[in-house]
Amino acid sequence: MIYHEIEEYVPKLETEPNKKKKGFKLDPMPYQWTLYNHGEILTYGYCHSRKQAEEIVMRELLVRTNAIR
């Protein structure tokens, strides 16, 4: 049985209080999606919005269910 989960993801940033970070910084991706098969993780990823996460999950489910047939 393949099923999915979408949840809000809060990244854990470890920074030293006296150091300023310089350089490249990514926008946060607050949603994590995970696709499972009988409790084992098949794949996962991060998205900017819940809608985007739902679209990716549906596409992955379609690809995987067609591959099983």
PDB file of C-alpha atoms in Angstrom:
ATOM      1  CA  MET A   1       0.000   0.000   0.000  1.00  0.00           C
ATOM      2  CA  ILE A   2       1.452   3.356  -1.055  1.00  0.00           C
ATOM      3  CA  TYR A   3       0.469   6.403   0.991  1.00  0.00           C
ATOM      4  CA  HIS A   4       1.782   9.907   1.610  1.00  0.00           C
ATOM      5  CA  GLU A   5       2.211  12.531   4.299  1.00  0.00           C
ATOM      6  CA  ILE A   6       2.599  16.307   4.025  1.00  0.00           C
ATOM      7  CA  GLU A   7       3.725  18.280   7.053  1.00  0.00           C
ATOM      8  CA  GLU A   8       5.177  21.642   7.932  1.00  0.00           C
ATOM      9  CA  TYR A   9       8.940  21.474   8.187  1.00  0.00           C
ATOM     10  CA  VAL A  10      10.904  23.730  10.502  1.00  0.00           C
ATOM     11  CA  PRO A  11      14.612  23.637   9.667  1.00  0.00           C
ATOM     12  CA  LYS A  12      17.046  23.554  12.544  1.00  0.00           C
ATOM     13  CA  LEU A  13      19.674  26.202  11.923  1.00  0.00           C
ATOM     14  CA  GLU A  14      22.787  25.984  14.023  1.00  0.00           C
ATOM     15  CA  THR A  15      24.567  29.318  14.197  1.00  0.00           C
ATOM     16  CA  GLU A  16      26.971  30.773  16.641  1.00  0.00           C
ATOM     17  CA  PRO A  17      25.596  33.975  18.170  1.00  0.00           C
ATOM     18  CA  ASN A  18      28.772  36.012  17.581  1.00  0.00           C
ATOM     19  CA  LYS A  19      29.296  34.967  13.949  1.00  0.00           C
ATOM     20  CA  LYS A  20      27.495  36.536  11.038  1.00  0.00           C
ATOM     21  CA  LYS A  21      26.764  34.275   8.106  1.00  0.00           C
ATOM     22  CA  LYS A  22      28.001  35.526   4.787  1.00  0.00           C
ATOM     23  CA  GLY A  23      27.287  34.298   1.327  1.00  0.00           C
ATOM     24  CA  PHE A  24      24.520  32.242  -0.156  1.00  0.00           C
ATOM     25  CA  LYS A  25      21.168  31.863   1.583  1.00  0.00           C
ATOM     26  CA  LEU A  26      18.104  29.911   0.399  1.00  0.00           C
ATOM     27  CA  ASP A  27      14.506  30.820   1.068  1.00  0.00           C
ATOM     28  CA  PRO A  28      12.951  28.392   3.555  1.00  0.00           C
ATOM     29  CA  MET A  29      10.919  25.511   2.181  1.00  0.00           C
ATOM     30  CA  PRO A  30       8.326  25.045   4.907  1.00  0.00           C
ATOM     31  CA  TYR A  31       6.608  21.859   3.635  1.00  0.00           C
ATOM     32  CA  GLN A  32       8.020  18.357   3.597  1.00  0.00           C
ATOM     33  CA  TRP A  33       6.302  15.550   1.699  1.00  0.00           C
ATOM     34  CA  THR A  34       7.028  11.857   2.096  1.00  0.00           C
ATOM     35  CA  LEU A  35       5.829   8.887   0.055  1.00  0.00           C
ATOM     36  CA  TYR A  36       5.682   5.521   1.860  1.00  0.00           C
ATOM     37  CA  ASN A  37       5.173   1.909   0.812  1.00  0.00           C
ATOM     38  CA  HIS A  38       4.161  -0.342   3.723  1.00  0.00           C
ATOM     39  CA  GLY A  39       5.869   1.991   6.191  1.00  0.00           C
ATOM     40  CA  GLU A  40       9.145   2.327   4.262  1.00  0.00           C
ATOM     41  CA  ILE A  41      10.083   5.666   2.732  1.00  0.00           C
ATOM     42  CA  LEU A  42      10.085   5.584  -1.072  1.00  0.00           C
ATOM     43  CA  THR A  43      10.949   9.248  -1.598  1.00  0.00           C
ATOM     44  CA  TYR A  44      10.603  12.656   0.018  1.00  0.00           C
ATOM     45  CA  GLY A  45      11.168  16.315  -0.716  1.00  0.00           C
ATOM     46  CA  TYR A  46      10.616  19.898   0.326  1.00  0.00           C
ATOM     47  CA  CYS A  47       8.357  22.581  -1.210  1.00  0.00           C
ATOM     48  CA  HIS A  48       7.521  26.251  -0.837  1.00  0.00           C
ATOM     49  CA  SER A  49       3.751  25.702  -0.508  1.00  0.00           C
ATOM     50  CA  ARG A  50       1.296  22.995   0.518  1.00  0.00           C
ATOM     51  CA  LYS A  51      -0.324  23.142  -2.928  1.00  0.00           C
ATOM     52  CA  GLN A  52       3.035  22.491  -4.603  1.00  0.00           C
ATOM     53  CA  ALA A  53       3.647  19.550  -2.240  1.00  0.00           C
ATOM     54  CA  GLU A  54       0.225  18.064  -3.085  1.00  0.00           C
ATOM     55  CA  GLU A  55       0.903  18.369  -6.834  1.00  0.00           C
ATOM     56  CA  ILE A  56       4.269  16.630  -6.528  1.00  0.00           C
ATOM     57  CA  VAL A  57       2.821  13.846  -4.369  1.00  0.00           C
ATOM     58  CA  MET A  58      -0.012  13.241  -6.865  1.00  0.00           C
ATOM     59  CA  ARG A  59       2.478  13.117  -9.753  1.00  0.00           C
ATOM     60  CA  GLU A  60       4.704  10.665  -7.853  1.00  0.00           C
ATOM     61  CA  LEU A  61       1.711   8.472  -6.971  1.00  0.00           C
ATOM     62  CA  LEU A  62       0.600   8.426 -10.619  1.00  0.00           C
ATOM     63  CA  VAL A  63       4.073   7.465 -11.856  1.00  0.00           C
ATOM     64  CA  ARG A  64       4.501   4.751  -9.260  1.00  0.00           C
ATOM     65  CA  THR A  65       1.052   3.210  -9.641  1.00  0.00           C
ATOM     66  CA  ASN A  66       1.485   3.092 -13.443  1.00  0.00           C
ATOM     67  CA  ALA A  67       4.914   1.487 -12.984  1.00  0.00           C
ATOM     68  CA  ILE A  68       3.408  -1.271 -10.796  1.00  0.00           C
ATOM     69  CA  ARG A  69       0.894  -2.296 -13.468  1.00  0.00           C
TER      70      ARG A  69
END
